mmCIF file of C-alpha atoms in Angstrom:
data_model
loop_
_atom_site.group_PDB
_atom_site.id
_atom_site.type_symbol
_atom_site.label_atom_id
_atom_site.label_comp_id
_atom_site.label_asym_id
_atom_site.label_seq_id
_atom_site.Cartn_x
_atom_site.Cartn_y
_atom_site.Cartn_z
ATOM 1 C CA ASN V 850 108.266 115.724 98.170
ATOM 2 C CA GLU V 851 104.931 115.234 96.609
ATOM 3 C CA THR V 852 103.087 118.601 96.107
ATOM 4 C CA LEU V 853 99.443 119.490 95.470
ATOM 5 C CA ALA V 854 100.178 119.742 91.611
ATOM 6 C CA ASP V 855 101.658 116.313 91.350
ATOM 7 C CA ILE V 856 98.396 114.856 93.348
ATOM 8 C CA GLU V 857 96.268 116.560 90.640
ATOM 9 C CA MET V 858 98.352 114.959 87.942
ATOM 10 C CA THR V 859 97.664 111.503 89.599
ATOM 11 C CA ASP V 860 93.991 112.509 89.842
ATOM 12 C CA LYS V 861 94.047 113.259 86.034
ATOM 13 C CA LEU V 862 95.731 110.179 85.256
ATOM 14 C CA ILE V 863 93.184 108.288 86.739
ATOM 15 C CA GLU V 864 90.563 109.879 85.039
ATOM 16 C CA GLU V 865 92.243 109.294 81.650
ATOM 17 C CA ILE V 866 93.387 105.684 82.161
ATOM 18 C CA GLU V 867 90.133 104.687 84.164
ATOM 19 C CA PRO V 868 91.737 101.530 85.800
ATOM 20 C CA ASP V 869 89.254 99.006 87.434
ATOM 21 C CA ILE V 870 90.696 99.310 91.046
ATOM 22 C CA VAL V 871 92.555 102.074 92.756
ATOM 23 C CA GLY V 872 94.005 102.524 96.308
ATOM 24 C CA PHE V 873 95.222 105.653 97.717
ATOM 25 C CA THR V 874 97.522 105.586 100.912
ATOM 26 C CA ILE V 875 100.298 107.806 102.536
ATOM 27 C CA LEU V 876 103.576 106.907 103.169
ATOM 28 C CA ALA V 877 104.436 105.150 106.292
ATOM 29 C CA PRO V 878 108.340 105.049 106.755
ATOM 30 C CA PHE V 879 108.547 101.699 108.425
ATOM 31 C CA PRO V 880 112.323 101.059 109.899
ATOM 32 C CA GLY V 881 114.464 99.581 107.472
ATOM 33 C CA THR V 882 113.029 101.500 104.520
ATOM 34 C CA ARG V 883 114.915 104.317 102.732
ATOM 35 C CA ALA V 884 112.117 106.853 103.787
ATOM 36 C CA TYR V 885 112.971 105.882 107.584
ATOM 37 C CA ASP V 886 114.916 108.734 109.236
ATOM 38 C CA GLU V 887 115.716 107.609 113.080
ATOM 39 C CA LYS V 888 115.973 111.007 114.221
ATOM 40 C CA LEU V 889 112.383 111.555 113.252
ATOM 41 C CA HIS V 890 110.747 108.303 113.753
ATOM 42 C CA GLN V 891 112.356 106.985 116.492
ATOM 43 C CA ASP V 892 109.586 107.244 119.050
ATOM 44 C CA ILE V 893 106.572 106.050 116.933
ATOM 45 C CA ASP V 894 104.859 102.878 117.849
ATOM 46 C CA TRP V 895 105.098 101.154 114.582
ATOM 47 C CA SER V 896 102.553 98.627 115.544
ATOM 48 C CA LYS V 897 99.807 101.406 115.413
ATOM 49 C CA VAL V 898 100.992 102.657 111.908
ATOM 50 C CA ASP V 899 99.805 101.914 108.510
ATOM 51 C CA GLU V 900 99.491 103.367 105.457
ATOM 52 C CA TYR V 901 95.996 104.630 105.874
ATOM 53 C CA HIS V 902 96.105 106.138 109.242
ATOM 54 C CA ASN V 903 99.414 107.289 110.109
ATOM 55 C CA LYS V 904 99.485 110.887 112.006
ATOM 56 C CA PHE V 905 103.278 111.831 111.215
ATOM 57 C CA THR V 906 103.850 111.666 107.227
ATOM 58 C CA ARG V 907 104.009 114.962 105.767
ATOM 59 C CA THR V 908 105.709 116.515 102.713
ATOM 60 C CA LYS V 909 107.467 119.631 102.175
ATOM 61 C CA SER V 910 104.354 121.571 101.004
ATOM 62 C CA LEU V 911 101.479 119.340 102.659
ATOM 63 C CA THR V 912 100.843 118.609 106.162
ATOM 64 C CA ASN V 913 99.724 115.599 107.355
ATOM 65 C CA GLU V 914 95.868 116.934 107.497
ATOM 66 C CA ASP V 915 96.224 117.941 104.075
ATOM 67 C CA LEU V 916 97.358 114.307 103.076
ATOM 68 C CA HIS V 917 94.359 113.032 104.877
ATOM 69 C CA GLN V 918 92.040 115.300 103.269
ATOM 70 C CA LEU V 919 93.332 114.623 99.800
ATOM 71 C CA GLN V 920 93.233 110.794 100.657
ATOM 72 C CA LYS V 921 89.291 111.148 101.696
ATOM 73 C CA ASN V 922 88.631 113.369 98.703
ATOM 74 C CA PHE V 923 90.065 110.451 96.453
ATOM 75 C CA VAL V 924 88.194 107.659 98.227
ATOM 76 C CA LYS V 925 85.147 109.558 98.060
ATOM 77 C CA LYS V 926 85.532 110.215 94.443
ATOM 78 C CA TYR V 927 86.519 106.925 93.508
ATOM 79 C CA HIS V 928 84.515 104.849 95.992
ATOM 80 C CA ASP V 929 83.554 102.287 93.399
ATOM 81 C CA LYS V 930 87.295 101.614 92.487
ATOM 82 C CA ILE V 931 88.593 101.051 95.874
ATOM 83 C CA ALA V 932 90.766 98.005 96.173
ATOM 84 C CA PHE V 933 89.083 97.056 99.407
ATOM 85 C CA HIS V 934 85.829 97.115 98.032
ATOM 86 C CA HIS V 935 86.671 94.615 95.491
ATOM 87 C CA LYS V 936 87.949 92.324 97.841
ATOM 88 C CA LEU V 937 85.113 92.159 99.797
ATOM 89 C CA TYR V 938 82.561 91.411 97.046
ATOM 90 C CA ASP V 939 84.979 89.002 94.939
#
C-alpha cells in the first residue's frame, strides 16, 4: 500500500540520516511469503523474478512502471551509496 508520499518520506529520511549504504528494491512476492497471492501470481515464472526487475508488482496508487521509475531515480540520486557498488569495491 506504499504511496508516493511514503516514498518521498523515505527519501527525506535517507537525506536526514545519511546512511553509508542504501538499496532500493521492489517487492517480489515469492510463493510462501505473506505477499504471495495464488490467484494473482500463479502463472509467474519465479526463476525470472527478483526484487529489482519484476514486471508485475504494483501498489494501489503506483503502477509497476511508476515503481521502476522511482527506483531508477533513487539509484541515480544515491549512486555512490548503492549496496552492490560497495560489494564490488570492498
